[in-house]
C-alpha cells in the first residue's frame, strides 16, 4: 500500500500537508459519520479510514517515514539485488559496493570508514569488547594474586630460584 497515494500526496509532502490531508480523509470516511449508511458503504469507509490512519501514523513520524521511503525505494528499484545491513545501509550486488540511501536525494555513497564506524558503535561490538575486557582484567587479577601468594609463601625467592632448588633436590634423590 502506497501511503502517499492513500492520503493523495506526493512523496515530498510536508508534515502540515500530511496532517491536513489526513484530517480531510478522516472527516469524509470516519466510521461515526457512516453509522446510518448501508453495511457495504460503512465497511468501505472503515477500511479507507484505517488505511488513512496507518498512512498518517507512518508519514507524520520522521523515523518511520524515512524507513518507509527507504523500503518503498528498494521495492520500486529492484531492491531484491541487494540486502540490508540495517539503519539504511545496504550492499548492492549489482554495483558491488555498499551504499546508504539519502531520503531527499535518493542516493548517496557511504565510505568504508563510515560502515566501520557504524559497526564499532553497534551494540554487539560494544558487548564483545566489554566481555573481552572483563576476561582480560580477570586474568590480570589472577596473575597478580598468584604472584602475591608466591611472595607470601616464599619470601626472598624468585620462581626461577625455587625451580632450580627443586631440580637440585630431584637430582640428589635420584643419585641416592
Tab-separated table of C-alpha atoms in Angstrom:
chain	number	residue	atom	x	y	z
A	1	UNK	CA	0.000	0.000	0.000
A	2	UNK	CA	1.384	3.393	-1.021
A	3	UNK	CA	0.791	5.699	1.938
A	4	UNK	CA	1.257	8.805	-0.180
A	5	UNK	CA	-1.470	7.682	-2.612
A	6	UNK	CA	-3.798	6.823	0.285
A	7	UNK	CA	-3.533	10.411	1.509
A	8	UNK	CA	-3.403	11.846	-2.027
A	9	UNK	CA	0.047	13.403	-1.566
A	10	UNK	CA	3.406	13.499	-3.278
A	11	UNK	CA	6.442	11.916	-1.629
A	12	UNK	CA	7.896	15.325	-0.721
A	13	UNK	CA	4.829	16.496	1.235
A	14	UNK	CA	5.400	18.454	4.438
A	15	UNK	CA	4.070	17.443	7.851
A	16	UNK	CA	1.400	20.147	7.641
A	17	UNK	CA	0.225	18.827	4.270
A	18	UNK	CA	0.102	15.294	5.688
A	19	UNK	CA	-1.927	16.440	8.683
A	20	UNK	CA	-4.359	18.393	6.501
A	21	UNK	CA	-4.825	15.502	4.063
A	22	UNK	CA	-5.480	13.085	6.932
A	23	UNK	CA	-7.958	15.499	8.525
A	24	UNK	CA	-9.916	15.744	5.259
A	25	UNK	CA	-9.999	11.966	4.756
A	26	UNK	CA	-10.919	11.399	8.412
A	27	UNK	CA	-13.869	13.788	8.109
A	28	UNK	CA	-15.021	12.056	4.951
A	29	UNK	CA	-14.595	8.397	5.996
A	30	UNK	CA	-14.865	8.376	9.799
A	31	UNK	CA	-16.946	5.346	10.922
A	32	UNK	CA	-19.191	7.523	13.108
A	33	UNK	CA	-20.226	9.554	10.067
A	34	UNK	CA	-21.349	6.388	8.259
A	35	UNK	CA	-23.128	4.674	11.159
A	36	UNK	CA	-26.504	5.012	9.400
A	37	UNK	CA	-25.146	4.055	5.944
A	38	UNK	CA	-25.648	0.622	4.358
A	39	UNK	CA	-23.199	-2.064	5.520
A	40	UNK	CA	-21.150	-2.082	2.302
A	41	UNK	CA	-20.658	1.702	2.435
A	42	UNK	CA	-19.915	1.559	6.158
A	43	UNK	CA	-17.325	-1.230	5.661
A	44	UNK	CA	-15.677	0.611	2.767
A	45	UNK	CA	-15.459	3.819	4.793
A	46	UNK	CA	-13.977	1.917	7.747
A	47	UNK	CA	-11.301	0.359	5.534
A	48	UNK	CA	-10.399	3.725	3.982
A	49	UNK	CA	-10.277	5.345	7.431
A	50	UNK	CA	-7.974	2.596	8.764
A	51	UNK	CA	-5.692	2.918	5.731
A	52	UNK	CA	-5.519	6.686	6.149
A	53	UNK	CA	-4.804	6.316	9.883
A	54	UNK	CA	-1.981	3.866	9.176
A	55	UNK	CA	-0.543	6.130	6.480
A	56	UNK	CA	-0.744	9.164	8.761
A	57	UNK	CA	0.923	7.322	11.649
A	58	UNK	CA	3.883	6.379	9.440
A	59	UNK	CA	4.283	9.592	7.436
A	60	UNK	CA	3.990	12.041	10.316
A	61	UNK	CA	6.845	10.352	12.282
A	62	UNK	CA	10.250	11.238	10.779
A	63	UNK	CA	11.921	7.905	11.580
A	64	UNK	CA	9.011	5.781	10.370
A	65	UNK	CA	8.701	7.900	7.233
A	66	UNK	CA	12.403	7.570	6.423
A	67	UNK	CA	12.206	3.801	6.888
A	68	UNK	CA	9.064	3.623	4.729
A	69	UNK	CA	10.701	5.741	1.994
A	70	UNK	CA	13.763	3.506	2.040
A	71	UNK	CA	11.682	0.340	1.739
A	72	UNK	CA	9.499	1.829	-0.977
A	73	UNK	CA	12.585	2.980	-2.890
A	74	UNK	CA	14.132	-0.508	-2.695
A	75	UNK	CA	10.993	-2.260	-3.891
A	76	UNK	CA	10.488	0.209	-6.756
A	77	UNK	CA	14.080	-0.011	-7.988
A	78	UNK	CA	14.785	-3.744	-7.854
A	79	UNK	CA	15.769	-3.951	-4.229
A	80	UNK	CA	15.978	-7.719	-4.468
A	81	UNK	CA	19.521	-7.441	-5.843
A	82	UNK	CA	20.789	-6.000	-2.567
A	83	UNK	CA	20.460	-6.899	1.080
A	84	UNK	CA	20.304	-4.632	4.102
A	85	UNK	CA	22.682	-4.154	6.994
A	86	UNK	CA	20.125	-2.147	8.982
A	87	UNK	CA	19.950	1.586	9.637
A	88	UNK	CA	19.677	2.314	5.916
A	89	UNK	CA	22.961	0.655	4.872
A	90	UNK	CA	22.728	-1.794	2.007
A	91	UNK	CA	25.019	-3.838	-0.144
A	92	UNK	CA	24.079	-3.631	-3.797
A	93	UNK	CA	25.419	-6.725	-5.552
A	94	UNK	CA	24.761	-5.166	-8.970
A	95	UNK	CA	27.230	-2.372	-8.260
A	96	UNK	CA	29.427	-4.420	-5.904
A	97	UNK	CA	29.579	-1.655	-3.308
A	98	UNK	CA	27.945	-0.524	-0.095
A	99	UNK	CA	25.625	2.434	-0.116
A	100	UNK	CA	23.290	4.463	2.028
A	101	UNK	CA	20.144	5.971	0.578
A	102	UNK	CA	19.602	9.643	1.261
A	103	UNK	CA	15.900	10.213	1.770
A	104	UNK	CA	15.900	13.520	-0.092
A	105	UNK	CA	18.365	12.926	-2.935
A	106	UNK	CA	17.534	9.196	-3.140
A	107	UNK	CA	21.183	8.088	-3.226
A	108	UNK	CA	24.466	8.844	-1.520
A	109	UNK	CA	27.506	6.630	-1.183
A	110	UNK	CA	28.973	5.588	2.133
A	111	UNK	CA	32.679	5.134	2.731
A	112	UNK	CA	34.169	2.023	4.285
A	113	UNK	CA	35.164	4.194	7.229
A	114	UNK	CA	31.513	5.125	7.870
A	115	UNK	CA	30.472	1.480	7.723
A	116	UNK	CA	33.296	0.505	10.113
A	117	UNK	CA	32.320	3.356	12.433
A	118	UNK	CA	28.721	2.139	12.364
A	119	UNK	CA	29.868	-1.361	13.290
A	120	UNK	CA	32.142	-0.097	16.060
A	121	UNK	CA	29.191	1.793	17.538
A	122	UNK	CA	26.886	-1.223	17.304
A	123	UNK	CA	25.621	-2.884	20.455
A	124	UNK	CA	27.073	-6.302	19.519
A	125	UNK	CA	30.581	-4.912	19.060
A	126	UNK	CA	30.466	-2.979	22.329
A	127	UNK	CA	29.214	-6.038	24.226
A	128	UNK	CA	32.040	-8.147	22.781
A	129	UNK	CA	34.622	-5.538	23.771
A	130	UNK	CA	33.184	-5.350	27.290
A	131	UNK	CA	33.248	-9.146	27.605
A	132	UNK	CA	36.846	-9.346	26.370
A	133	UNK	CA	37.821	-6.573	28.787
A	134	UNK	CA	36.242	-8.424	31.693
A	135	UNK	CA	38.093	-11.633	30.830
A	136	UNK	CA	41.438	-9.859	30.436
A	137	UNK	CA	41.043	-7.948	33.686
A	138	UNK	CA	40.108	-11.210	35.421
A	139	UNK	CA	43.282	-12.814	34.083
A	140	UNK	CA	45.320	-9.852	35.323
A	141	UNK	CA	43.783	-10.167	38.797
A	142	UNK	CA	44.588	-13.886	38.878
A	143	UNK	CA	48.188	-13.220	37.786
A	144	UNK	CA	48.650	-10.515	40.421
A	145	UNK	CA	47.078	-12.761	43.057
A	146	UNK	CA	49.319	-15.680	42.111
A	147	UNK	CA	52.402	-13.514	42.433
A	148	UNK	CA	51.233	-12.183	45.804
A	149	UNK	CA	50.616	-15.707	47.144
A	150	UNK	CA	54.045	-16.855	45.892
A	151	UNK	CA	55.779	-13.993	47.667
A	152	UNK	CA	53.905	-14.720	50.922
A	153	UNK	CA	54.815	-18.432	50.844
A	154	UNK	CA	58.369	-17.995	49.549
A	155	UNK	CA	59.850	-14.772	50.878
A	156	UNK	CA	63.127	-13.756	49.268
A	157	UNK	CA	62.988	-16.387	46.489
A	158	UNK	CA	62.008	-15.896	42.904
A	159	UNK	CA	60.128	-18.557	40.975
A	160	UNK	CA	63.220	-19.422	38.941
A	161	UNK	CA	65.319	-19.901	42.078
A	162	UNK	CA	62.663	-22.176	43.549
A	163	UNK	CA	62.576	-24.261	40.357
A	164	UNK	CA	66.376	-24.617	40.436
A	165	UNK	CA	66.302	-25.809	44.052
A	166	UNK	CA	63.572	-28.344	43.188
A	167	UNK	CA	65.683	-29.658	40.290
A	168	UNK	CA	68.726	-29.955	42.587
A	169	UNK	CA	66.647	-31.854	45.145
A	170	UNK	CA	65.387	-34.235	42.446
A	171	UNK	CA	68.889	-34.953	41.163
A	172	UNK	CA	70.164	-35.562	44.686
A	173	UNK	CA	67.334	-38.046	45.365
A	174	UNK	CA	67.919	-39.807	42.073
A	175	UNK	CA	71.624	-40.204	42.839
A	176	UNK	CA	70.939	-41.812	46.210
